[in-house]
Short mmCIF file of C-alpha atoms in Angstrom, two decimals:
data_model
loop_
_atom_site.label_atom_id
_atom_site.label_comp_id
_atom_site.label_asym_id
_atom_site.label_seq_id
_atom_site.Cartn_x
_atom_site.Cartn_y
_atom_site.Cartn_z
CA UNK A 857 132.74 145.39 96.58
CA UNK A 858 131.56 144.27 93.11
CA UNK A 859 131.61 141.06 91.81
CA UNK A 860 134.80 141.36 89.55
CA UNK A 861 136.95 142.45 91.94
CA UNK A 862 136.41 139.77 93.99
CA UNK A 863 139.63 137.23 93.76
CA UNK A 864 139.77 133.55 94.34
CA UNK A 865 142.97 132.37 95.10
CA UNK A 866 143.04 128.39 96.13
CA UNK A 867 143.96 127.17 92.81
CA UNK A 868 143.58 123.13 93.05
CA UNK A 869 145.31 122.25 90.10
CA UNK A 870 147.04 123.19 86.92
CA UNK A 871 146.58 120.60 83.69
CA UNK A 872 147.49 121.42 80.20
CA UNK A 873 145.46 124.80 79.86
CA UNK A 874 143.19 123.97 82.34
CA UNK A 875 143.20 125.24 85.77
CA UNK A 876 140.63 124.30 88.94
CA UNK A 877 139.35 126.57 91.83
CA UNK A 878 137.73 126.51 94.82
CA UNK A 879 135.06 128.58 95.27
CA UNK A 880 133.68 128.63 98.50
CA UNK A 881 129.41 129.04 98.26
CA UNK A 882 129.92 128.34 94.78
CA UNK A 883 126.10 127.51 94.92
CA UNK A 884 125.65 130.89 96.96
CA UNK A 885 124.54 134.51 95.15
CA UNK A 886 127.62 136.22 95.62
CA UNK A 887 129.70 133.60 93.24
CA UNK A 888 128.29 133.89 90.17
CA UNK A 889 130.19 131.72 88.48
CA UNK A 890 128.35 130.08 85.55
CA UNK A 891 129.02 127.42 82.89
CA UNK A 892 130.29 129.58 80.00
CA UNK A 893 131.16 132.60 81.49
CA UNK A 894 134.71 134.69 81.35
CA UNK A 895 137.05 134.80 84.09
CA UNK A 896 140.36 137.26 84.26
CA UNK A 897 143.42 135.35 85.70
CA UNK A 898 145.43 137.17 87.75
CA UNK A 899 149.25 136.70 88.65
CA UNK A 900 151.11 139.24 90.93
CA UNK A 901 148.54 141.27 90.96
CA UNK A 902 148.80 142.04 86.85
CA UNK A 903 146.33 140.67 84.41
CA UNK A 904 147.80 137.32 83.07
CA UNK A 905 144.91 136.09 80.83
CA UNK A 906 140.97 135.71 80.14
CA UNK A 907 139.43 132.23 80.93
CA UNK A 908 136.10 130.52 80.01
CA UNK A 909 134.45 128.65 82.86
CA UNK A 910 133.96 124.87 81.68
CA UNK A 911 132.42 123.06 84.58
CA UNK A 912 131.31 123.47 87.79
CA UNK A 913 131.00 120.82 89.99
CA UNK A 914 130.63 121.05 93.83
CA UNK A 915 133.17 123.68 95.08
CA UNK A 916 135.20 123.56 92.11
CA UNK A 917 135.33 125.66 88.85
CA UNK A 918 137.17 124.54 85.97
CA UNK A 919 138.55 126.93 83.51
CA UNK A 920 140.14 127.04 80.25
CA UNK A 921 143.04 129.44 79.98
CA UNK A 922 142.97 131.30 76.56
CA UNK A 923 146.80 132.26 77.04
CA UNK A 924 147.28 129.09 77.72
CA UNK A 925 149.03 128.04 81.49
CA UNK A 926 152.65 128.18 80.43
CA UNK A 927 154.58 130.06 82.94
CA UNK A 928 151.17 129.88 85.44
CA UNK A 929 151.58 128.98 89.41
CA UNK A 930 148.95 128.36 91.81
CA UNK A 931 149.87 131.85 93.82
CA UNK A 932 147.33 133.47 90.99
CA UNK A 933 144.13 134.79 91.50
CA UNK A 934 140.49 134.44 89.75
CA UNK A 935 138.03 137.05 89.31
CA UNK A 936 134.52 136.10 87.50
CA UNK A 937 133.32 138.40 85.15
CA UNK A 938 130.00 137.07 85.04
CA UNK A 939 129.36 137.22 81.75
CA UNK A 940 129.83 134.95 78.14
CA UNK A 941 132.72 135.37 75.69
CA UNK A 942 131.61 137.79 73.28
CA UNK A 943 132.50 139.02 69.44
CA UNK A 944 133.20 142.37 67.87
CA UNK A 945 130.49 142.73 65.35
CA UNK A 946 130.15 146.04 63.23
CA UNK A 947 130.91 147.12 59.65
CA UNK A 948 134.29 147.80 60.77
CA UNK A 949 135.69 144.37 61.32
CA UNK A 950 135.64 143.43 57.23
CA UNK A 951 139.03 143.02 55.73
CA UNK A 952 140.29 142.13 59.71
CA UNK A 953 141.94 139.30 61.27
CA UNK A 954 141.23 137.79 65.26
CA UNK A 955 142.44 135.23 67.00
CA UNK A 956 140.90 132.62 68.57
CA UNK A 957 140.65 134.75 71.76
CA UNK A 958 138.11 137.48 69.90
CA UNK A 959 141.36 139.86 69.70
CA UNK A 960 142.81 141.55 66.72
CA UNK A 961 146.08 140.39 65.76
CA UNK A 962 146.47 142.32 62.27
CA UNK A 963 147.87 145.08 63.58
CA UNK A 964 144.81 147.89 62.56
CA UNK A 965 142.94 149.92 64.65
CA UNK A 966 141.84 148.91 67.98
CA UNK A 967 138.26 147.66 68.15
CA UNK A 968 137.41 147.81 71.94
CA UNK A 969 134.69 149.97 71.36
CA UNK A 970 133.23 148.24 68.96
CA UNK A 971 129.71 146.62 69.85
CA UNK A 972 130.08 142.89 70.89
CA UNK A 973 127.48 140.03 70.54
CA UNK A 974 127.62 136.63 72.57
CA UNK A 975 128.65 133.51 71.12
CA UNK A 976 127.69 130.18 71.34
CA UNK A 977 124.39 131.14 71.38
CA UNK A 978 121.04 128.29 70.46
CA UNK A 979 120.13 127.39 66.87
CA UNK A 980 117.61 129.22 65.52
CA UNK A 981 114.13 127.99 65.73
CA UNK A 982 113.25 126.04 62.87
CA UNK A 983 109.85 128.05 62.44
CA UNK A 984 112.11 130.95 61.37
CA UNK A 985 113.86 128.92 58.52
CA UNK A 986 112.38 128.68 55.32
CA UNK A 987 113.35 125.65 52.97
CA UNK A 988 116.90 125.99 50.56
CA UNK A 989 115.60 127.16 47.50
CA UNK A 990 119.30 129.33 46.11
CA UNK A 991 122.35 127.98 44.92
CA UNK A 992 125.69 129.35 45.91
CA UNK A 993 128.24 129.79 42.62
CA UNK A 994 131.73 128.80 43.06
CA UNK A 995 132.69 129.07 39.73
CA UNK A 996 134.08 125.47 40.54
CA UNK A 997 132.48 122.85 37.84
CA UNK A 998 132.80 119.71 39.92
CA UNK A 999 130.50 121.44 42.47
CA UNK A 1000 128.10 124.15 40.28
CA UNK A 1001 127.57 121.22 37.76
CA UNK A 1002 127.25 117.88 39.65
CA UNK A 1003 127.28 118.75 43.43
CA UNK A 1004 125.64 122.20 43.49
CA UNK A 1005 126.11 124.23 47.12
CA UNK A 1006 123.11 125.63 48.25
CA UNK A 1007 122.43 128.58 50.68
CA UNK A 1008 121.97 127.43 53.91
CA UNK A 1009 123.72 124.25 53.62
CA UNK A 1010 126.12 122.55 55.75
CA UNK A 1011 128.87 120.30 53.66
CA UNK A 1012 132.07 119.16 54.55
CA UNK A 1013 135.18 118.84 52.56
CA UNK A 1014 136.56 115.39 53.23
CA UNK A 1015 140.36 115.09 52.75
CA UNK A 1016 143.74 113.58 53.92
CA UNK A 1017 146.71 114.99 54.71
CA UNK A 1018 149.19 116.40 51.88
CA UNK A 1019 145.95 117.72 49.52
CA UNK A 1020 145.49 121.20 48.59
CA UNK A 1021 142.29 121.77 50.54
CA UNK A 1022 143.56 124.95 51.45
CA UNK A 1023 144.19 126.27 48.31
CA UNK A 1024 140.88 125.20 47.30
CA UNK A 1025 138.57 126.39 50.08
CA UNK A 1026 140.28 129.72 49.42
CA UNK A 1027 139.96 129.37 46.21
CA UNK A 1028 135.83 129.45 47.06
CA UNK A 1029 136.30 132.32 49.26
CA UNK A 1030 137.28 134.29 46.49
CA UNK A 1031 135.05 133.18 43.47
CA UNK A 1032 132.11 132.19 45.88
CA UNK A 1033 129.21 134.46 44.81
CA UNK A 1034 128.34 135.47 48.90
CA UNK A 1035 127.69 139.19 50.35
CA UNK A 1036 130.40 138.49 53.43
CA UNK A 1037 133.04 135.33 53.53
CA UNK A 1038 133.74 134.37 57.42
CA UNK A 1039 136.51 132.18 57.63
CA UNK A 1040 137.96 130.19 60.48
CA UNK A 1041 141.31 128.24 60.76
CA UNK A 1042 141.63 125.62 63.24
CA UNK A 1043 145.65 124.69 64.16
CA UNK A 1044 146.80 125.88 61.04
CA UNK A 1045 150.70 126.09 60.43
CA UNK A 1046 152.00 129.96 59.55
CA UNK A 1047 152.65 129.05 56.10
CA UNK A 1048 148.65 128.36 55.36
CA UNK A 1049 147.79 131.35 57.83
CA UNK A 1050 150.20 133.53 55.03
CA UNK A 1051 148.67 131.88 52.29
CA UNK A 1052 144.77 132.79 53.13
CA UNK A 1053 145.99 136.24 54.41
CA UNK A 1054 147.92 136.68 50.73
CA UNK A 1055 145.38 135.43 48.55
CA UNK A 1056 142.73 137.19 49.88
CA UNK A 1057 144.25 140.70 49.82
CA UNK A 1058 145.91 139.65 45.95
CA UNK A 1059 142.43 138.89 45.44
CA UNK A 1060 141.10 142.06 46.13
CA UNK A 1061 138.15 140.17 48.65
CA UNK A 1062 139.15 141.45 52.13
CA UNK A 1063 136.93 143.95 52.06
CA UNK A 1064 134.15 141.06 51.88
CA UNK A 1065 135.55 138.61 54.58
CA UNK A 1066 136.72 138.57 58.19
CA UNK A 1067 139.36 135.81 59.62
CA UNK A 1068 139.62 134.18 62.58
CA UNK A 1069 143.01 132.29 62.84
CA UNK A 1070 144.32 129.76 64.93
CA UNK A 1071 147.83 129.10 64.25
CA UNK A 1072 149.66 125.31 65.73
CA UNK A 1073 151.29 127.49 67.81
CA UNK A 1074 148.60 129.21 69.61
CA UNK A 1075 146.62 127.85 72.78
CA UNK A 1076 144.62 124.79 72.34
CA UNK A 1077 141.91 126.33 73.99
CA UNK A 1078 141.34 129.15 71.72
CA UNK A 1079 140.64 126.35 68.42
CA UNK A 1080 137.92 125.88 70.51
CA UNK A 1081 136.22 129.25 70.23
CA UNK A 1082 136.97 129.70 66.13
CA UNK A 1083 133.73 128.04 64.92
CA UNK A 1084 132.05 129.68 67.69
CA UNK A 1085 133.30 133.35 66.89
CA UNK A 1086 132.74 133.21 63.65
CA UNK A 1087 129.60 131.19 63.43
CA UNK A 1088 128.57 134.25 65.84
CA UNK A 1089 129.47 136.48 63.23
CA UNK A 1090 127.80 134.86 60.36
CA UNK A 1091 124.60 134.66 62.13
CA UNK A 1092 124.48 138.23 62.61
CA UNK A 1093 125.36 139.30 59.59
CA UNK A 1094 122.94 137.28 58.23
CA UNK A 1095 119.77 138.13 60.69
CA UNK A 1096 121.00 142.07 60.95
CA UNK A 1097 122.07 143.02 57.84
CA UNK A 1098 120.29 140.33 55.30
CA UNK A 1099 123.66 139.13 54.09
CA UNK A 1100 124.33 135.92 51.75
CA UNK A 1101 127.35 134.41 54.22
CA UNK A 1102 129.32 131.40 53.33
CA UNK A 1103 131.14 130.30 56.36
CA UNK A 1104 134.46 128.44 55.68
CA UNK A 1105 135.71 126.79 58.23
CA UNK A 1106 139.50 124.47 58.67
CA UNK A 1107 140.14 121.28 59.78
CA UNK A 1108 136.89 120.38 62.08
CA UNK A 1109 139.22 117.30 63.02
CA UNK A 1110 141.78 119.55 64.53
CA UNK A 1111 138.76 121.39 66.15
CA UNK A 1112 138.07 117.83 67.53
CA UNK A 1113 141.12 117.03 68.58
CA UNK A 1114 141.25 119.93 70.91
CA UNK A 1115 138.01 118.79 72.56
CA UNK A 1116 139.87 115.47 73.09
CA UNK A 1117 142.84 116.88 74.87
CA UNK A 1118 140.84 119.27 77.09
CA UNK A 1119 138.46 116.16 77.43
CA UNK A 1120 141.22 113.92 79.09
CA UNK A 1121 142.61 117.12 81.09
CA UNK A 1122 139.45 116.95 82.67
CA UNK A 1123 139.59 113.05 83.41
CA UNK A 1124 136.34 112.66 80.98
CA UNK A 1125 135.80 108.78 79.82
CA UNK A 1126 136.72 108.57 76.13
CA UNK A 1127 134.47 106.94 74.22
CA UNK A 1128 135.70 106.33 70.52
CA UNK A 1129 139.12 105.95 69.15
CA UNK A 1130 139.31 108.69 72.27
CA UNK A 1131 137.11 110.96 71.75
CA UNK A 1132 134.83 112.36 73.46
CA UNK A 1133 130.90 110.96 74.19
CA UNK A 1134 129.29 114.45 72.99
CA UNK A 1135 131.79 114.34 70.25
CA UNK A 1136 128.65 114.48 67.53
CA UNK A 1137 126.48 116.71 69.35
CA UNK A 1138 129.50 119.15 69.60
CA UNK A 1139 129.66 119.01 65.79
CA UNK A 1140 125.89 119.18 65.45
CA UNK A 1141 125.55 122.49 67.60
CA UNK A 1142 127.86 123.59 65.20
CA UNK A 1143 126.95 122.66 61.98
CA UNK A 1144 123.04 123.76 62.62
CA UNK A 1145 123.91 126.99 62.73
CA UNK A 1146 123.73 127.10 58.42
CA UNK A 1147 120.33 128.71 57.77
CA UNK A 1148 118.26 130.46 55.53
CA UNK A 1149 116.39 133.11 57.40
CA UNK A 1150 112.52 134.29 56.91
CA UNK A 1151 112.79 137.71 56.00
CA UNK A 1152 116.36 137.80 56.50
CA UNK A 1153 120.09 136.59 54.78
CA UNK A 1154 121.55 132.92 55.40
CA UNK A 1155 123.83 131.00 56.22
CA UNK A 1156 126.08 128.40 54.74
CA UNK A 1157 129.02 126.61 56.19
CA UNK A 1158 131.68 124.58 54.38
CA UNK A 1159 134.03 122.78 56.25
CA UNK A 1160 137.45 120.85 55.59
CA UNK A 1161 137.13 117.24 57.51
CA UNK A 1162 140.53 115.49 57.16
CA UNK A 1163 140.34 112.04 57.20
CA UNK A 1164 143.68 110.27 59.25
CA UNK A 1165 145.08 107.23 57.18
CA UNK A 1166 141.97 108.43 54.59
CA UNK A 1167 139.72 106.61 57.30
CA UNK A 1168 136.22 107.54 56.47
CA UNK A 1169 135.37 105.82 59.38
CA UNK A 1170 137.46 107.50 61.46
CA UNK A 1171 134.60 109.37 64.33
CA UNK A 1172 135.00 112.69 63.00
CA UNK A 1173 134.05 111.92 59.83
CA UNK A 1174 132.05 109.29 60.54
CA UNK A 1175 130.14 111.59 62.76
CA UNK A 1176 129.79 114.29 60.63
CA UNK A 1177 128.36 112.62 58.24
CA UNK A 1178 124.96 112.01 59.80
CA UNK A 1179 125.00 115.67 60.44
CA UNK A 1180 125.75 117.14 57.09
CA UNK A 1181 123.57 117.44 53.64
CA UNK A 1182 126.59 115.71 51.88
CA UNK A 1183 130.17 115.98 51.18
CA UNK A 1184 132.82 116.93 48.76
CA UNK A 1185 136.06 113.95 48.48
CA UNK A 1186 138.90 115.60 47.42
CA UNK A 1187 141.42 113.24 46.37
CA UNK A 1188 144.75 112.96 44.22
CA UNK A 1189 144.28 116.29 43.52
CA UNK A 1190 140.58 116.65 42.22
CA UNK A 1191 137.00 116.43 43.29
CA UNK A 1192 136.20 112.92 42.89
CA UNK A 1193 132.39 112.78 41.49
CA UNK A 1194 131.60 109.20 43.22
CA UNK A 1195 132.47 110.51 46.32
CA UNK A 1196 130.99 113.59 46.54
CA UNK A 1197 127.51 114.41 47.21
CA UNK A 1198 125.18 117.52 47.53
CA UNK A 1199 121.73 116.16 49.02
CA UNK A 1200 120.15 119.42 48.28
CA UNK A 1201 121.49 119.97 44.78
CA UNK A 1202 117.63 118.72 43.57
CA UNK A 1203 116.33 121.60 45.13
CA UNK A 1204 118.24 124.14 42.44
CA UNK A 1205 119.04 122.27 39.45
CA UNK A 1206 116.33 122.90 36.40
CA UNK A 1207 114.92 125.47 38.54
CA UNK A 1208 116.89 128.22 39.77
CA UNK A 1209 119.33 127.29 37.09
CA UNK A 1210 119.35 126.40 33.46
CA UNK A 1211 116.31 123.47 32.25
CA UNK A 1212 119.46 120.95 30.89
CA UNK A 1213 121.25 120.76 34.09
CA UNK A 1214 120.07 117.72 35.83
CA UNK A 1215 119.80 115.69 32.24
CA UNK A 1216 123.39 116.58 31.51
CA UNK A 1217 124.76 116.59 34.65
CA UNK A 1218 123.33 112.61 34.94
CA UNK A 1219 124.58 111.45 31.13
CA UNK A 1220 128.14 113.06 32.23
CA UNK A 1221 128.47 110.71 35.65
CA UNK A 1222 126.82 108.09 33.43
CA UNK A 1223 129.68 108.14 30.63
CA UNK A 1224 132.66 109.11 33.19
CA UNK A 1225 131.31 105.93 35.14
CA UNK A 1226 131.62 104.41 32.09
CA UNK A 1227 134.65 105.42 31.43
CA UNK A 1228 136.43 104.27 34.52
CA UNK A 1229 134.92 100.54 33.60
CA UNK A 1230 136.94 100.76 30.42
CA UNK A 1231 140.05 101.89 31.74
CA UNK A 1232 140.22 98.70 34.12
CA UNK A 1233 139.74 96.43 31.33
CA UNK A 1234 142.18 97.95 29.17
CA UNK A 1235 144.53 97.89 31.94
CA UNK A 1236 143.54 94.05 32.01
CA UNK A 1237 144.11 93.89 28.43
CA UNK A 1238 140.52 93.03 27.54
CA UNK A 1239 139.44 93.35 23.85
CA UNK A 1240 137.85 96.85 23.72
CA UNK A 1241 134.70 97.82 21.43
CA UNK A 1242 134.18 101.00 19.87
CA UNK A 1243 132.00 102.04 22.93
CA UNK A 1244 134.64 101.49 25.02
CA UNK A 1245 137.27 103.68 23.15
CA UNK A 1246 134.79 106.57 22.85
CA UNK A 1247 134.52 106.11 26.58
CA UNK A 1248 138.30 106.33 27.00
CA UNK A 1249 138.16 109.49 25.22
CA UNK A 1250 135.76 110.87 27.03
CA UNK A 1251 137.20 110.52 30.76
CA UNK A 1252 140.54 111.76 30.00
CA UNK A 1253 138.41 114.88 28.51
CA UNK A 1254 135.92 114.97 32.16
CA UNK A 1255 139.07 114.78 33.62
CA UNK A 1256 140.82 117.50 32.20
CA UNK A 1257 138.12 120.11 31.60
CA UNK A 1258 135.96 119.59 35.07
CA UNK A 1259 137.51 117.95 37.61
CA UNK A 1260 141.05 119.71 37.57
CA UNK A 1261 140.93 121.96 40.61
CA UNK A 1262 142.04 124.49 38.09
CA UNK A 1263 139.36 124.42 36.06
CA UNK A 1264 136.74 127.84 36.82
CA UNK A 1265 134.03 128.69 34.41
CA UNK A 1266 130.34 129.83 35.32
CA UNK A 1267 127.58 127.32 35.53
CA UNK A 1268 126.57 128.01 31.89
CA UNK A 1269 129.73 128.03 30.54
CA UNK A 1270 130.42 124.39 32.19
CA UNK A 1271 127.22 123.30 31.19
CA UNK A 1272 128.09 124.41 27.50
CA UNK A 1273 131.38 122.76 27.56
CA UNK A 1274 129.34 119.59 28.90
CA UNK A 1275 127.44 119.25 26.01
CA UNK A 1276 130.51 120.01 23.92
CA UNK A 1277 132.48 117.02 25.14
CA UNK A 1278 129.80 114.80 24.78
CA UNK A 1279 129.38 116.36 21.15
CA UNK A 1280 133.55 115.55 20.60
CA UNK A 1281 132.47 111.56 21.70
CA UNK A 1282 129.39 110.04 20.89
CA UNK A 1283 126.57 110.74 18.39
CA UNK A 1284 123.26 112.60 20.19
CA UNK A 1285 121.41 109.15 19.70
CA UNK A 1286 123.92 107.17 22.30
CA UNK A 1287 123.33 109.59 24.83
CA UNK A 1288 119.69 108.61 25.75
CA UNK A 1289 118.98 112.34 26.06
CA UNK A 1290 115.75 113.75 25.23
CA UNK A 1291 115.40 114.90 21.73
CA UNK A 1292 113.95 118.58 23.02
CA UNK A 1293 117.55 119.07 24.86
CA UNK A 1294 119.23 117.80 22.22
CA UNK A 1295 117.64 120.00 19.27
CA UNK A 1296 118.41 123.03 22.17
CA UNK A 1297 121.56 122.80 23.13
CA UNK A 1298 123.58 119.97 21.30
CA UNK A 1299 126.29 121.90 19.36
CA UNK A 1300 125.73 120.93 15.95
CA UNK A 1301 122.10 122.01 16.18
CA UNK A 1302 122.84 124.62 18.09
CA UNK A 1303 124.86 126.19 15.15
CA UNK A 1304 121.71 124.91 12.73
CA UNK A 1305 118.98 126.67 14.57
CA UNK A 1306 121.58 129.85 14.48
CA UNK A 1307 122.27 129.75 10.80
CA UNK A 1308 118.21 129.21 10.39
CA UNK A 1309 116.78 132.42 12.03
CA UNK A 1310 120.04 134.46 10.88
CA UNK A 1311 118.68 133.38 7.39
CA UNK A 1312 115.21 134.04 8.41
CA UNK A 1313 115.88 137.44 9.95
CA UNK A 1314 117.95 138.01 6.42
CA UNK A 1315 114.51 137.65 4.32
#
């Protein structure tokens, strides 16, 4: 008889959606029951659902239930499969949507034939990376301009509750300048789930990205597998086909939560607030998957980190901090440009992109820092100088023009309307700039120089 038809039946226990059997030999050759492997659950003799083995630990296997155990007893049967959860990966899953079980749930075609690559797999060896060198365009100023994204990095979105983080990460899936889009959402209500779904097919992108979708309602387990599956996907894309794939993944705190509750199902000690010990490793194993390949495409994940109570401290953030090249704040409705941060931004701007960007983009934080000073002392009613007013002027401008979540221009288009404002505020001598940049690109020269070699060109 072959391994998968052979049925375990002394089901110990049943708790939340996991489930424990004994497995007689389990340290014998005919058992075959490894950490990570599927399992097919079995109830009156009919299929019931597929299970991932979790630990193994003397005679007993522990399994999460991707149907979850509603409606379960402990008259069912296991069978090991003896082999890892796998994805669908061909040309033919663009434009679809899976749940967190691997499974279609859009309604196309079947898929089952479809080749299938395992998940979870190692990070790739570092010899095979080669350093960030690219930027990513969003079309978003707040992050071309002052945090640039760069292939192959790893970046979280840190928000609360009640912001449209949602609305913006789509927004990057469908102004991003990336070959495929892979997108994965963690416990997300139906009315976010529509909203991706809508915007992406309004936006005429489906045929670019591939969903994976966990809805509130679904299993807990199956959150578990989202960054996995599409992670999975990403790589392969990536290493296969040479694709540019930005990864976009929502809420890594819900993802964490989930490893909580399966955590205490399992009587693990919480360590934090809770959580899990491996907590930060788990994110880690995650997260390292961003890469830029030798030879090959990359990799680049951004991720939405809400913050409970807007606790930066709070462990997922916390965590995820040390593991990430950064982080975009979204607050009150834009992209805050204190509390935001792209670590790798150095390695793009006045390089790949245009000579002025890392002078302007400086002067601009300089000014809007500015700025904020002189809106607390006029809310203080302080005696302002002229300094001060120009200041004023200038962050209700910032405001308006670059950090709305609205706003969308190209990187030289924002860097034009940088110089621009600053043109509107202050004379070129207050900005400190160097007199080179200035000559290039300040407006009024700009318009100088043009009338010059029209005249020139004229004779």
């Amino acid at each position: 008889m072959s391994q998968s038809l052979i049925r375990y039946t002394n089901i110990l226990s049943i708790v939340g959606d996991i489930i424990r059997v004994e497995v007689p030999n389990l340290d014998g050759a005919r058992s075959q029951a490894r950490n990570g492997d599927l399992a097919l659950i079995e109830q009156d003799g009919q299929p019931y659902s597929m299970a991932q083995i979790i630990r193994l630990k003397g005679n007993e296997v522990s399994l999460q239930v991707f149907a979850g155990t509603k409606g379960l007893s402990t008259r069912s049967a296991v069978c090991f499969l003896g082999e890892p959860m796998r994805a669908i990966y061909s040309p033919n899953i663009l434009g679809r949507i899976f749940s967190g079980a691997g499974e279609p749930i859009d309604g196309g075609p079947s898929l089952s034939q479809d080749p299938k690559v395992v998940i979870d797999g190692p990070s790739v060896n570092p010899t095979q990376r080669v350093l960030a060198s690219r930027m990513v365009r969003t079309n978003v100023p707040m992050i071309d301009v002052f945090n640039t994204l760069v292939e192959s990095q790893k970046i979280p979105i840190f928000s609360v509750s009640g912001e449209p983080y949602n609305q913006f990460l789509a927004r990057i899936a469908i102004q991003a300048e990336a070959d495929v889009v892979v997108f994965g959402g963690m416990g997300l209500i139906f009315d976010d789930y529509h909203f991706f779904k809508t915007a992406f097919e309004n936006a005429g992108v489906s045929s670019r990205t591939v969903m994976y979708s966990n809805l509130a309602s679904d299993p807990t387990v199956e959150r578990l597998m989202i960054p996995d599956l599409a992670l999975a996907t990403a790589e392969h894309f990536a290493v296969a086909e040479g694709k540019k794939v930005l990864v976009l993944l929502t809420d890594m705190t819900s993802y964490a939560d989930a490893m909580k509750e399966i955590g205490v199902a399992m009587d693990k000690i919480p360590a934090n607030r809770g959580y899990m010990g491996d907590l930060y490793s788990q994110l880690a194993k995650r997260y390292e998957k961003a890469a830029d390949y030798k030879g090959a495409g990359s990799v680049t994940i951004l991720a939405v980190t809400t913050m409970p109570g807007n606790d930066v401290t709070h462990p997922v953030p916390d965590n995820t901090g040390y593991i990430t090249e950064g982080q975009f704040y979204l607050h009150d409705g834009v992209l805050d440009p204190f509390g935001s941060l792209s670590r790798l931004k150095q390695m793009v701007a006045g390089k790949e992109t245009r000579e002025d960007h890392p002078q302007i983009m400086n002067t601009m934080i300089r000014f809007y820092s500015d700025s904020v000073n002189a809106k607390q002392k006029q809310a203080m009613a302080f005696e302002l100088s002229d300094y001060d007013l120009k200041t004023i002027k200038f962050g209700d401008l910032f405001r308006k023009r670059f950090m709305s979540l609205d706003a969308a221009m190209s990187l030289e288009e924002a860097l034009d309307a940088c110089w621009s404002t600053l043109a509107e505020c202050f004379s070129p001598e207050e900005t400190l700039m160097k007199q080179s940049m200035i000559e290039k690109y300040w407006p009024d020269y700009r318009v100088a120089a043009t009338n010059e070699a029209a005249a020139t060109a004229e004779a």
